Amino acid sequence: MIGNLKPLEILLIIAVIVLLFGAKKLPEMARSLGKSARILKSEAKAMKKDGEAEDAAAAPVADQAPQQPVAPRTIQAAPGDVTSSRPVNEPNRTTQG
């Protein structure tokens, strides 16, 4: 569908976007989109790393000592962006027994 667009149609679409949002808002929107993409990428990497860590921790060890409570983890957004880091809400991971 997108591959069938002619150059005139692409220019028309760009003109409509500029008219709708204004030239001043477009750079701000592009920065916001880039920041969101970086956050999504870092979240995906963190989830993948957590999954690998849980798989490694799931291997049974006979002489393993009981685990102590772990401090709550935080998810960091983009590097240098400390305003959007937040604690992760997880169920309590202590074992009952």
mmCIF file of C-alpha atoms in Angstrom:
data_model
loop_
_atom_site.group_PDB
_atom_site.id
_atom_site.type_symbol
_atom_site.label_atom_id
_atom_site.label_comp_id
_atom_site.label_asym_id
_atom_site.label_seq_id
_atom_site.Cartn_x
_atom_site.Cartn_y
_atom_site.Cartn_z
ATOM 1 C CA MET A 1 0.000 0.000 0.000
ATOM 2 C CA ILE A 2 2.661 2.520 0.997
ATOM 3 C CA GLY A 3 4.944 1.400 -1.826
ATOM 4 C CA ASN A 4 2.279 2.495 -4.330
ATOM 5 C CA LEU A 5 2.425 6.178 -3.322
ATOM 6 C CA LYS A 6 3.660 8.625 -5.940
ATOM 7 C CA PRO A 7 5.908 11.579 -5.024
ATOM 8 C CA LEU A 8 3.036 14.051 -5.408
ATOM 9 C CA GLU A 9 0.882 12.045 -2.978
ATOM 10 C CA ILE A 10 3.720 11.922 -0.435
ATOM 11 C CA LEU A 11 4.138 15.710 -0.659
ATOM 12 C CA LEU A 12 0.390 16.159 -0.197
ATOM 13 C CA ILE A 13 0.447 13.979 2.928
ATOM 14 C CA ILE A 14 3.401 15.943 4.346
ATOM 15 C CA ALA A 15 1.613 19.236 3.629
ATOM 16 C CA VAL A 16 -1.523 18.042 5.453
ATOM 17 C CA ILE A 17 0.574 16.973 8.472
ATOM 18 C CA VAL A 18 2.311 20.366 8.595
ATOM 19 C CA LEU A 19 -1.051 22.149 8.351
ATOM 20 C CA LEU A 20 -2.604 20.019 11.085
ATOM 21 C CA PHE A 21 0.209 20.192 13.622
ATOM 22 C CA GLY A 22 2.119 23.316 12.619
ATOM 23 C CA ALA A 23 5.794 23.691 11.874
ATOM 24 C CA LYS A 24 6.652 24.468 15.516
ATOM 25 C CA LYS A 25 5.174 21.243 16.878
ATOM 26 C CA LEU A 26 6.777 18.841 14.393
ATOM 27 C CA PRO A 27 10.346 18.886 15.836
ATOM 28 C CA GLU A 28 8.959 18.445 19.336
ATOM 29 C CA MET A 29 6.842 15.504 18.178
ATOM 30 C CA ALA A 30 9.846 13.932 16.435
ATOM 31 C CA ARG A 31 11.946 14.250 19.632
ATOM 32 C CA SER A 32 9.142 12.703 21.641
ATOM 33 C CA LEU A 33 8.831 9.829 19.174
ATOM 34 C CA GLY A 34 12.594 9.211 19.297
ATOM 35 C CA LYS A 35 12.592 9.249 23.091
ATOM 36 C CA SER A 36 9.699 6.783 23.163
ATOM 37 C CA ALA A 37 11.566 4.475 20.784
ATOM 38 C CA ARG A 38 14.667 4.563 23.017
ATOM 39 C CA ILE A 39 12.557 3.770 26.083
ATOM 40 C CA LEU A 40 10.852 0.876 24.288
ATOM 41 C CA LYS A 41 14.218 -0.496 23.196
ATOM 42 C CA SER A 42 15.696 -0.292 26.704
ATOM 43 C CA GLU A 43 12.582 -1.917 28.205
ATOM 44 C CA ALA A 44 12.784 -4.779 25.705
ATOM 45 C CA LYS A 45 16.471 -5.333 26.516
ATOM 46 C CA ALA A 46 15.711 -5.299 30.251
ATOM 47 C CA MET A 47 12.895 -7.808 29.836
ATOM 48 C CA LYS A 48 15.133 -10.086 27.770
ATOM 49 C CA LYS A 49 17.912 -9.845 30.371
ATOM 50 C CA ASP A 50 15.425 -10.590 33.181
ATOM 51 C CA GLY A 51 14.123 -13.619 31.293
ATOM 52 C CA GLU A 52 17.643 -14.985 30.848
ATOM 53 C CA ALA A 53 18.426 -14.362 34.520
ATOM 54 C CA GLU A 54 15.259 -16.150 35.634
ATOM 55 C CA ASP A 55 16.062 -19.124 33.391
ATOM 56 C CA ALA A 56 19.536 -19.375 34.900
ATOM 57 C CA ALA A 57 18.140 -19.023 38.437
ATOM 58 C CA ALA A 58 15.555 -21.742 37.797
ATOM 59 C CA ALA A 59 18.286 -24.398 37.540
ATOM 60 C CA PRO A 60 18.149 -26.440 40.772
ATOM 61 C CA VAL A 61 21.151 -26.197 43.082
ATOM 62 C CA ALA A 62 21.315 -28.725 45.943
ATOM 63 C CA ASP A 63 23.384 -26.726 48.446
ATOM 64 C CA GLN A 64 21.926 -23.281 47.788
ATOM 65 C CA ALA A 65 21.268 -21.100 50.834
ATOM 66 C CA PRO A 66 17.816 -19.494 51.256
ATOM 67 C CA GLN A 67 17.514 -16.244 49.359
ATOM 68 C CA GLN A 68 17.212 -12.950 51.178
ATOM 69 C CA PRO A 69 14.670 -10.313 50.123
ATOM 70 C CA VAL A 70 15.735 -8.256 47.142
ATOM 71 C CA ALA A 71 15.354 -4.480 46.949
ATOM 72 C CA PRO A 72 12.703 -3.300 44.451
ATOM 73 C CA ARG A 73 14.014 -2.811 40.956
ATOM 74 C CA THR A 74 13.601 0.361 38.942
ATOM 75 C CA ILE A 75 13.299 0.735 35.197
ATOM 76 C CA GLN A 76 15.544 3.404 33.737
ATOM 77 C CA ALA A 77 14.234 5.248 30.721
ATOM 78 C CA ALA A 78 16.635 6.848 28.277
ATOM 79 C CA PRO A 79 20.232 7.345 29.427
ATOM 80 C CA GLY A 80 20.467 10.566 31.411
ATOM 81 C CA ASP A 81 16.695 10.815 31.832
ATOM 82 C CA VAL A 82 16.217 10.423 35.592
ATOM 83 C CA THR A 83 12.778 12.006 35.741
ATOM 84 C CA SER A 84 10.989 9.054 34.186
ATOM 85 C CA SER A 85 12.542 6.185 36.132
ATOM 86 C CA ARG A 86 9.954 4.402 38.202
ATOM 87 C CA PRO A 87 9.797 1.418 40.547
ATOM 88 C CA VAL A 88 8.600 -1.880 39.136
ATOM 89 C CA ASN A 89 5.443 -3.240 40.715
ATOM 90 C CA GLU A 90 6.073 -6.928 41.140
ATOM 91 C CA PRO A 91 4.460 -9.532 43.345
ATOM 92 C CA ASN A 92 6.512 -10.538 46.340
ATOM 93 C CA ARG A 93 9.023 -13.165 45.174
ATOM 94 C CA THR A 94 9.688 -14.742 48.566
ATOM 95 C CA THR A 95 9.038 -18.460 48.756
ATOM 96 C CA GLN A 96 6.526 -19.806 51.197
ATOM 97 C CA GLY A 97 7.387 -22.866 53.107
#
